[in-house]
Short mmCIF file of C-alpha atoms in Angstrom, two decimals:
data_model
loop_
_atom_site.label_atom_id
_atom_site.label_comp_id
_atom_site.label_asym_id
_atom_site.label_seq_id
_atom_site.Cartn_x
_atom_site.Cartn_y
_atom_site.Cartn_z
CA MET V 1 15.04 41.03 21.74
CA THR V 2 16.97 38.43 19.72
CA GLN V 3 16.96 38.14 15.97
CA ALA V 4 15.40 34.66 16.31
CA SER V 5 12.38 36.07 18.14
CA VAL V 6 11.98 38.98 15.73
CA ALA V 7 11.90 36.71 12.64
CA PRO V 8 8.78 34.70 13.61
CA LYS V 9 6.91 37.91 14.45
CA ALA V 10 7.91 39.43 11.13
CA ASP V 11 6.78 36.25 9.34
CA ARG V 12 3.43 36.33 11.15
CA ARG V 13 2.89 39.96 10.15
CA ARG V 14 3.78 39.15 6.55
CA HIS V 15 1.40 36.20 6.51
CA ASP V 16 -1.32 38.32 8.13
CA ARG V 17 -0.95 40.94 5.42
CA GLU V 18 -1.21 38.27 2.71
CA ILE V 19 -4.26 36.69 4.34
CA ILE V 20 -6.02 40.02 4.91
CA ALA V 21 -5.31 41.27 1.39
CA LEU V 22 -7.08 38.26 -0.11
CA ALA V 23 -9.55 37.32 2.64
CA VAL V 24 -11.24 40.69 3.17
CA PRO V 25 -12.42 41.10 -0.45
CA ALA V 26 -13.17 37.35 -0.59
CA PHE V 27 -15.29 37.76 2.54
CA GLY V 28 -17.43 40.39 0.83
CA ALA V 29 -17.84 38.25 -2.29
CA LEU V 30 -18.63 35.07 -0.37
CA VAL V 31 -21.09 36.80 1.93
CA ALA V 32 -22.90 38.23 -1.09
CA GLU V 33 -23.48 34.73 -2.52
CA PRO V 34 -25.68 33.33 0.30
CA LEU V 35 -27.38 36.72 0.47
CA PHE V 36 -29.02 35.75 -2.84
CA VAL V 37 -30.82 32.91 -1.05
CA MET V 38 -31.44 34.98 2.07
CA ALA V 39 -32.99 37.79 0.00
CA ASP V 40 -35.16 35.29 -1.87
CA SER V 41 -36.20 33.73 1.46
CA ALA V 42 -37.10 37.11 2.96
CA ILE V 43 -39.14 38.15 -0.09
CA VAL V 44 -40.86 34.80 -0.64
CA GLY V 45 -41.38 34.22 3.09
CA HIS V 46 -43.87 37.07 3.22
CA LEU V 47 -45.94 35.38 0.51
CA GLY V 48 -46.72 32.54 2.95
CA THR V 49 -45.32 29.52 4.79
CA ALA V 50 -46.10 27.11 1.92
CA GLN V 51 -44.18 29.32 -0.53
CA LEU V 52 -41.20 29.53 1.84
CA ALA V 53 -41.27 25.76 2.37
CA GLY V 54 -41.35 25.27 -1.43
CA LEU V 55 -38.40 27.64 -1.82
CA GLY V 56 -36.55 25.68 0.86
CA VAL V 57 -36.90 22.41 -1.04
CA ALA V 58 -36.15 23.94 -4.46
CA SER V 59 -33.15 25.95 -3.27
CA GLY V 60 -31.75 22.83 -1.59
CA LEU V 61 -31.95 20.98 -4.91
CA LEU V 62 -30.52 23.91 -6.90
CA THR V 63 -27.67 24.42 -4.48
CA THR V 64 -26.88 20.73 -4.82
CA ALA V 65 -27.03 20.89 -8.62
CA VAL V 66 -24.52 23.74 -8.65
CA SER V 67 -22.36 23.00 -5.64
CA VAL V 68 -21.41 19.51 -6.79
CA PHE V 69 -19.35 21.35 -9.40
CA VAL V 70 -17.68 23.74 -6.96
CA PHE V 71 -14.41 22.08 -7.97
CA LEU V 72 -14.59 24.42 -10.97
CA ALA V 73 -13.61 27.19 -8.55
CA TYR V 74 -11.47 25.30 -6.05
CA ALA V 75 -9.37 23.17 -8.41
CA THR V 76 -8.93 26.11 -10.79
CA THR V 77 -7.77 28.37 -7.95
CA ALA V 78 -5.09 25.88 -6.90
CA ALA V 79 -3.91 25.08 -10.44
CA VAL V 80 -3.74 28.73 -11.53
CA ALA V 81 -2.01 29.86 -8.32
CA ARG V 82 0.65 27.15 -8.65
CA ARG V 83 1.52 28.45 -12.09
CA VAL V 84 1.55 32.00 -10.77
CA GLY V 85 4.06 30.85 -8.15
CA ALA V 86 6.10 29.30 -10.98
CA ASP V 87 5.87 32.64 -12.87
CA ASP V 88 3.95 31.30 -15.90
CA LEU V 89 0.89 33.57 -16.30
CA SER V 90 0.01 32.42 -19.83
CA ALA V 91 -0.29 28.80 -18.70
CA ALA V 92 -2.21 29.93 -15.63
CA ILE V 93 -4.92 31.66 -17.67
CA ARG V 94 -5.03 28.82 -20.21
CA GLN V 95 -5.80 26.50 -17.31
CA GLY V 96 -8.63 28.80 -16.30
CA MET V 97 -10.13 28.86 -19.80
CA ASP V 98 -10.31 25.06 -19.79
CA GLY V 99 -12.34 25.32 -16.58
CA ILE V 100 -14.75 27.83 -18.11
CA TRP V 101 -15.41 25.65 -21.15
CA LEU V 102 -16.01 22.69 -18.86
CA ALA V 103 -18.46 24.82 -16.85
CA LEU V 104 -20.56 25.55 -19.95
CA LEU V 105 -20.71 21.87 -20.91
CA LEU V 106 -21.70 20.79 -17.41
CA GLY V 107 -24.33 23.54 -17.13
CA ALA V 108 -26.07 22.40 -20.31
CA ALA V 109 -26.10 18.80 -19.03
CA VAL V 110 -27.64 19.82 -15.69
CA ILE V 111 -30.48 21.73 -17.39
CA ALA V 112 -31.24 18.69 -19.54
CA VAL V 113 -31.63 16.58 -16.39
CA VAL V 114 -33.45 19.03 -14.08
CA LEU V 115 -36.21 20.35 -16.38
CA PRO V 116 -38.01 17.03 -17.04
CA THR V 117 -37.39 15.52 -13.60
CA ALA V 118 -38.30 18.51 -11.39
CA PRO V 119 -41.56 17.02 -9.97
CA ALA V 120 -39.85 13.73 -9.12
CA LEU V 121 -36.92 15.52 -7.47
CA VAL V 122 -39.27 17.60 -5.32
CA ASP V 123 -41.22 14.48 -4.36
CA VAL V 124 -38.02 12.78 -3.15
CA PHE V 125 -37.65 15.59 -0.60
CA GLY V 126 -41.07 14.77 0.84
CA ALA V 127 -42.53 18.26 0.43
CA SER V 128 -46.17 18.69 1.38
CA ASP V 129 -48.85 19.03 -1.32
CA ALA V 130 -49.15 22.74 -0.51
CA ALA V 131 -45.41 23.37 -0.96
CA ALA V 132 -44.64 20.99 -3.85
CA GLY V 133 -46.15 23.13 -6.64
CA TYR V 134 -44.17 26.17 -5.58
CA ALA V 135 -40.99 24.10 -5.36
CA VAL V 136 -41.40 22.73 -8.91
CA THR V 137 -42.05 26.20 -10.34
CA TYR V 138 -39.00 27.72 -8.67
CA LEU V 139 -36.77 24.76 -9.56
CA ARG V 140 -37.61 24.68 -13.28
CA ILE V 141 -37.15 28.41 -13.84
CA SER V 142 -34.00 28.74 -11.75
CA SER V 143 -32.33 25.77 -13.47
CA LEU V 144 -32.01 27.94 -16.60
CA GLY V 145 -29.41 30.01 -14.76
CA ILE V 146 -27.19 27.04 -13.88
CA PRO V 147 -24.72 27.44 -16.82
CA ALA V 148 -24.18 31.06 -15.78
CA MET V 149 -23.66 30.00 -12.17
CA LEU V 150 -21.03 27.45 -13.19
CA VAL V 151 -19.21 29.97 -15.38
CA VAL V 152 -19.12 32.30 -12.37
CA LEU V 153 -17.53 29.50 -10.31
CA ALA V 154 -14.82 28.75 -12.87
CA ALA V 155 -14.01 32.40 -13.62
CA THR V 156 -13.87 33.20 -9.91
CA GLY V 157 -11.31 30.42 -9.52
CA VAL V 158 -9.19 31.97 -12.27
CA LEU V 159 -9.12 35.36 -10.57
CA ARG V 160 -8.47 33.94 -7.11
CA GLY V 161 -5.56 31.95 -8.50
CA LEU V 162 -4.21 35.18 -9.95
CA GLN V 163 -4.39 36.58 -6.39
CA ASP V 164 -7.30 38.87 -7.32
CA THR V 165 -10.25 38.72 -4.92
CA ARG V 166 -11.34 42.32 -5.46
CA THR V 167 -12.97 41.77 -8.86
CA PRO V 168 -15.14 38.91 -7.54
CA LEU V 169 -16.19 41.22 -4.71
CA TYR V 170 -17.35 43.94 -7.11
CA VAL V 171 -19.21 41.45 -9.30
CA ALA V 172 -20.86 39.75 -6.32
CA VAL V 173 -22.07 43.03 -4.81
CA GLY V 174 -23.45 44.16 -8.17
CA GLY V 175 -25.18 40.81 -8.63
CA PHE V 176 -26.72 40.93 -5.15
CA VAL V 177 -28.13 44.42 -5.72
CA ALA V 178 -29.52 43.42 -9.12
CA ASN V 179 -31.03 40.26 -7.64
CA GLY V 180 -32.80 42.19 -4.88
CA VAL V 181 -34.21 44.83 -7.22
CA LEU V 182 -35.36 42.27 -9.79
CA ASN V 183 -36.95 40.04 -7.13
CA VAL V 184 -38.99 42.85 -5.62
CA ALA V 185 -40.02 44.13 -9.05
CA LEU V 186 -41.06 40.74 -10.39
CA VAL V 187 -42.56 39.22 -7.23
CA TYR V 188 -44.58 42.23 -6.12
CA GLY V 189 -44.48 44.74 -8.98
CA ALA V 190 -45.30 42.23 -11.72
CA ASP V 191 -47.25 40.02 -9.29
CA LEU V 192 -45.43 36.87 -10.45
CA GLY V 193 -45.08 35.39 -6.98
CA ILE V 194 -42.41 32.74 -6.47
CA ALA V 195 -41.83 32.55 -10.25
CA GLY V 196 -40.78 36.21 -10.20
CA SER V 197 -38.17 35.45 -7.55
CA ALA V 198 -36.75 32.67 -9.72
CA TRP V 199 -36.60 34.83 -12.86
CA GLY V 200 -34.95 37.68 -10.97
CA THR V 201 -32.21 35.38 -9.72
CA VAL V 202 -31.62 33.90 -13.19
CA LEU V 203 -31.22 37.35 -14.76
CA ALA V 204 -28.81 38.48 -12.05
CA GLN V 205 -26.68 35.34 -12.47
CA CYS V 206 -26.46 35.77 -16.25
CA GLY V 207 -25.30 39.36 -15.77
CA MET V 208 -22.57 38.25 -13.38
CA ALA V 209 -21.34 35.58 -15.80
CA ALA V 210 -21.13 38.12 -18.62
CA VAL V 211 -18.95 40.44 -16.53
CA TYR V 212 -16.62 37.60 -15.52
CA LEU V 213 -16.21 36.45 -19.11
CA PHE V 214 -15.26 39.97 -20.17
CA VAL V 215 -12.57 40.19 -17.46
CA VAL V 216 -11.07 36.75 -18.12
CA VAL V 217 -11.08 37.11 -21.90
CA ARG V 218 -9.35 40.48 -21.60
CA GLY V 219 -6.66 38.89 -19.40
CA ALA V 220 -6.21 35.99 -21.80
CA ARG V 221 -5.60 38.33 -24.73
CA ARG V 222 -3.15 40.41 -22.68
CA HIS V 223 -1.00 37.37 -21.85
CA GLY V 224 -1.40 35.55 -25.15
CA ALA V 225 -3.47 32.66 -23.83
CA SER V 226 -5.75 30.86 -26.28
CA LEU V 227 -9.52 31.26 -25.90
CA ARG V 228 -10.48 28.24 -27.98
CA PRO V 229 -11.65 25.05 -26.27
CA ASP V 230 -8.93 22.43 -25.91
CA SER V 231 -10.32 18.91 -25.55
CA ALA V 232 -7.22 17.59 -23.77
CA GLY V 233 -7.18 20.52 -21.35
CA ILE V 234 -10.91 20.17 -20.62
CA ARG V 235 -10.50 16.43 -19.96
CA ALA V 236 -7.53 17.08 -17.67
CA CYS V 237 -9.55 19.70 -15.79
CA ALA V 238 -12.43 17.27 -15.37
CA GLN V 239 -10.15 14.46 -14.18
CA ALA V 240 -8.47 16.72 -11.63
CA GLY V 241 -11.89 17.64 -10.29
CA VAL V 242 -13.15 14.08 -9.76
CA PRO V 243 -11.90 13.73 -6.14
CA LEU V 244 -13.31 17.14 -5.25
CA LEU V 245 -16.56 16.13 -6.95
CA VAL V 246 -16.77 13.08 -4.69
CA ARG V 247 -16.01 15.27 -1.68
CA THR V 248 -18.67 17.80 -2.65
CA LEU V 249 -21.29 15.15 -3.51
CA SER V 250 -20.81 13.70 -0.04
CA LEU V 251 -21.25 17.14 1.52
CA ARG V 252 -24.33 17.87 -0.58
CA ALA V 253 -25.75 14.48 0.37
CA ILE V 254 -25.41 15.53 4.01
CA LEU V 255 -27.31 18.76 3.38
CA MET V 256 -29.98 16.99 1.30
CA ILE V 257 -30.50 14.40 4.04
CA ALA V 258 -30.85 17.22 6.57
CA THR V 259 -33.45 19.01 4.42
CA ALA V 260 -35.35 15.75 3.77
CA VAL V 261 -35.47 15.00 7.51
CA ALA V 262 -36.66 18.55 8.24
CA ALA V 263 -39.39 18.23 5.58
CA ARG V 264 -40.71 15.09 7.25
CA LEU V 265 -40.88 16.87 10.60
CA GLY V 266 -43.51 19.28 9.19
CA ASP V 267 -43.96 22.54 7.25
CA ALA V 268 -43.00 24.72 10.23
CA GLU V 269 -39.82 22.69 10.72
CA VAL V 270 -38.73 22.75 7.08
CA ALA V 271 -39.49 26.50 6.87
CA ALA V 272 -37.41 27.09 10.02
CA HIS V 273 -34.70 24.82 8.63
CA GLN V 274 -34.59 26.90 5.44
CA ILE V 275 -34.06 30.06 7.46
CA ILE V 276 -31.34 28.47 9.60
CA LEU V 277 -29.67 26.89 6.59
CA SER V 278 -29.56 30.30 4.92
CA LEU V 279 -27.81 31.71 7.99
CA TRP V 280 -25.51 28.68 8.24
CA SER V 281 -24.52 29.16 4.60
CA PHE V 282 -23.89 32.84 5.27
CA LEU V 283 -21.61 32.00 8.21
CA ALA V 284 -19.90 29.20 6.26
CA PHE V 285 -19.07 31.46 3.35
CA ALA V 286 -17.85 34.16 5.74
CA LEU V 287 -15.46 31.70 7.41
CA ASP V 288 -14.49 30.35 4.00
CA ALA V 289 -12.95 33.72 3.14
CA ILE V 290 -9.84 32.70 5.08
CA ALA V 291 -9.90 29.35 3.32
CA ILE V 292 -10.05 31.06 -0.08
CA ALA V 293 -7.00 33.11 0.86
CA GLY V 294 -5.37 29.86 1.97
CA GLN V 295 -6.04 28.14 -1.35
CA ALA V 296 -4.44 30.94 -3.34
CA ILE V 297 -1.52 31.61 -1.00
CA ILE V 298 -0.56 28.01 -0.24
CA ALA V 299 -0.78 26.96 -3.90
CA ARG V 300 1.44 29.92 -4.79
CA TYR V 301 4.01 28.97 -2.13
CA LEU V 302 4.02 25.35 -3.28
CA GLY V 303 4.36 26.42 -6.91
CA ALA V 304 7.40 28.50 -5.88
CA ASN V 305 8.86 25.45 -4.03
CA ASP V 306 8.51 27.09 -0.58
CA ALA V 307 7.27 24.27 1.64
CA GLU V 308 8.12 26.00 4.93
CA GLY V 309 6.19 29.11 3.88
CA ALA V 310 3.14 26.91 3.16
CA ARG V 311 3.39 25.32 6.62
CA ALA V 312 3.64 28.69 8.34
CA VAL V 313 0.64 30.10 6.47
CA CYS V 314 -1.38 27.01 7.38
CA ARG V 315 -0.66 27.46 11.10
CA ARG V 316 -1.58 31.13 11.01
CA MET V 317 -4.82 30.56 9.12
CA VAL V 318 -6.00 27.98 11.66
CA GLN V 319 -5.61 30.63 14.36
CA TRP V 320 -7.63 33.06 12.25
CA GLY V 321 -10.34 30.47 11.63
CA MET V 322 -10.81 29.62 15.29
CA ALA V 323 -10.96 33.26 16.38
CA SER V 324 -13.44 34.12 13.61
CA GLY V 325 -15.66 31.19 14.58
CA VAL V 326 -15.82 32.33 18.21
CA GLY V 327 -16.77 35.85 17.13
CA LEU V 328 -19.48 34.70 14.74
CA GLY V 329 -20.93 32.34 17.32
CA LEU V 330 -21.34 35.19 19.81
CA ILE V 331 -23.04 37.33 17.18
CA VAL V 332 -25.53 34.55 16.37
CA VAL V 333 -26.48 34.12 20.04
CA LEU V 334 -27.02 37.84 20.56
CA ALA V 335 -28.82 38.53 17.26
CA ARG V 336 -31.08 35.48 16.97
CA PRO V 337 -34.24 37.13 18.43
CA LEU V 338 -33.90 39.88 15.82
CA PHE V 339 -32.92 37.63 12.91
CA ILE V 340 -35.86 35.22 12.68
CA PRO V 341 -38.70 37.80 12.32
CA LEU V 342 -37.00 39.17 9.19
CA PHE V 343 -38.01 35.99 7.37
CA THR V 344 -41.39 35.04 8.77
CA GLY V 345 -44.16 36.26 11.05
CA ASP V 346 -45.34 32.70 11.77
CA THR V 347 -44.80 32.17 15.52
CA ALA V 348 -44.61 28.37 15.09
CA VAL V 349 -41.66 28.77 12.70
CA GLN V 350 -40.01 31.29 15.02
CA ASP V 351 -40.36 29.06 18.10
CA THR V 352 -38.91 26.11 16.18
CA ALA V 353 -35.90 28.04 14.89
CA LEU V 354 -34.75 29.85 18.05
CA PRO V 355 -33.33 26.89 20.05
CA ALA V 356 -31.73 25.35 16.95
CA LEU V 357 -29.83 28.58 16.39
CA VAL V 358 -28.09 28.14 19.75
CA VAL V 359 -26.64 24.86 18.49
CA VAL V 360 -25.48 26.61 15.30
CA ALA V 361 -23.76 29.30 17.37
CA LEU V 362 -21.89 26.79 19.54
CA ALA V 363 -20.58 24.99 16.45
CA GLN V 364 -18.97 28.04 14.85
CA PRO V 365 -15.42 27.64 16.32
CA ILE V 366 -15.39 24.08 14.96
CA CYS V 367 -16.62 25.37 11.59
CA GLY V 368 -13.84 27.97 11.51
CA ILE V 369 -11.14 25.30 11.82
CA VAL V 370 -12.86 23.01 9.31
CA PHE V 371 -13.17 25.58 6.56
CA VAL V 372 -9.60 26.79 6.92
CA LEU V 373 -8.06 23.31 6.81
CA ASP V 374 -10.36 22.37 3.92
CA GLY V 375 -8.98 25.36 2.01
CA VAL V 376 -5.38 24.45 2.87
CA LEU V 377 -5.74 20.93 1.48
CA MET V 378 -7.59 22.18 -1.61
CA GLY V 379 -4.83 24.69 -2.27
CA ALA V 380 -2.33 21.86 -2.01
CA GLY V 381 -4.34 19.79 -4.50
CA ASP V 382 -4.92 17.06 -1.90
CA GLY V 383 -8.31 16.15 -3.35
CA ARG V 384 -8.02 12.39 -2.92
CA TYR V 385 -7.75 12.67 0.87
CA LEU V 386 -10.59 15.20 1.00
CA ALA V 387 -12.82 12.76 -0.88
CA TRP V 388 -12.17 9.86 1.51
CA ALA V 389 -12.51 12.10 4.58
CA MET V 390 -15.91 13.39 3.46
CA LEU V 391 -17.17 9.89 2.72
CA LEU V 392 -16.29 8.97 6.30
CA THR V 393 -18.12 12.06 7.54
CA LEU V 394 -21.22 11.13 5.52
CA ALA V 395 -21.17 7.65 7.05
CA ALA V 396 -21.10 9.15 10.56
CA PHE V 397 -23.82 11.75 9.92
CA THR V 398 -26.45 9.68 8.07
CA PRO V 399 -27.61 7.39 10.89
CA ALA V 400 -27.58 10.25 13.41
CA ALA V 401 -29.82 12.39 11.20
CA LEU V 402 -32.22 9.61 10.20
CA LEU V 403 -32.82 8.76 13.86
CA VAL V 404 -34.05 12.30 14.64
CA PRO V 405 -37.74 11.74 13.69
CA THR V 406 -37.77 8.48 15.67
CA LEU V 407 -35.99 9.62 18.82
CA GLY V 408 -37.50 13.13 18.91
CA GLY V 409 -35.83 16.44 19.58
CA GLY V 410 -37.10 18.03 16.38
CA LEU V 411 -35.07 20.59 14.48
CA THR V 412 -32.71 21.22 17.40
CA ALA V 413 -31.67 17.55 17.40
CA LEU V 414 -31.16 17.69 13.63
CA TRP V 415 -28.74 20.59 14.00
CA ALA V 416 -26.96 18.74 16.79
CA ALA V 417 -26.36 16.00 14.22
CA MET V 418 -24.98 18.68 11.87
CA THR V 419 -22.55 19.72 14.61
CA LEU V 420 -21.45 16.09 14.96
CA MET V 421 -20.78 16.08 11.23
CA MET V 422 -18.55 19.17 11.48
CA THR V 423 -16.65 17.65 14.41
CA VAL V 424 -15.82 14.54 12.38
CA ARG V 425 -14.63 16.76 9.53
CA MET V 426 -12.42 18.74 11.89
CA LEU V 427 -10.71 15.60 13.21
CA THR V 428 -10.00 14.14 9.76
CA LEU V 429 -8.62 17.43 8.40
CA TRP V 430 -6.51 18.10 11.49
CA LEU V 431 -4.88 14.68 11.27
CA ARG V 432 -3.95 15.27 7.64
CA SER V 433 -2.54 18.74 8.26
CA ARG V 434 -0.39 17.37 11.10
CA SER V 435 1.02 14.62 8.89
CA GLY V 436 2.53 17.01 6.32
CA ARG V 437 1.70 14.60 3.49
CA TRP V 438 -0.27 17.32 1.71
CA ILE V 439 2.91 19.26 0.93
CA VAL V 440 3.95 18.68 -2.69
CA THR V 441 5.93 21.47 -4.39
CA GLY V 442 6.17 22.44 -8.07
CA ALA V 443 4.09 24.06 -10.82
CA THR V 444 1.88 20.94 -10.93
CA ARG V 445 1.08 18.42 -8.23
#
């Protein structure tokens, strides 16, 4: 065996070790996040179909309210990791603190908007009269936890950038356990119904934020980074996040359109859609574990001026993403008859969900590639391209989804439109990765 053939194998093994070291703990943390919604769905689903439908509408709105600011995690991961690659830990943590202060400001603004407008927001989703009251109750209570949720996003980005995905795993697992215990106690023990589920989730989120703040503040003091808010740093953090905000708003618009279409198909359809969306989020976050590793690793390579290392990691992660998608798709197909009854005993909801899950399973290899390449470009700080690519995807998805109620096909056709959306994303991201224009080295982009 020649030295030339040994070197690529050694590089692949090194990249695999880097990916596994970050992706495995990130997988646990990311999986725990959608389990919050899945646990709420399982507990609330047994209260009745109207309650589950209300949770579906409210959780869609809440997820949108929080996820539009996911750049707090993604942009912070890339910026911190670049400085780690440039061997400047104090500046790395200072960058993270700017993100945390921005998270608190944004969280307060979101509460101010959601509390008075909750009934109007629920009405936009077209929820039935039976489900609307439950949706408003859940939305108003859960909105109080939004600042904590945004702090968790920003602090998670700091730790990922520092190449630490273990701490987020521990916090996420603890938060999931606390959320489950509190939900059961408040929904059934205190007989608070859907309001108890909302309060349980808020308390769990606040506890997670407190733990993250303790960890980040301790690190800042160790490396001499300032804890005080810096207006220039906060503005710079916000400006850097604008393209990712556009990208995320476009993605959230896609999910909101899907939920609105499902709501207009009927209560059974929107309840089934909520169950499937919970599973889809679970699978998405699981696949995103490789993308999270990619963000941290590629940003570190670029910060250390190693362009070839970034290219090699990108190629290897795409292989991991595709293989993971195939495996998850097979699991969904085999487990779907067992999965649905966990959330509802309504046979109409079960019959609606089962065929749509086949479509979800078939789309998983595409999803694996999409999430990995999304993470690569985020790690490179290529937010402008991501924004334009997602706007194009939104333009392709919207007419396909809105035609579902007219042309028929029900929930299965809606999820076929979701698969079309992921295919468009895959093509746009693949073209960018092939071009190499995302590769910009240095401590800042």
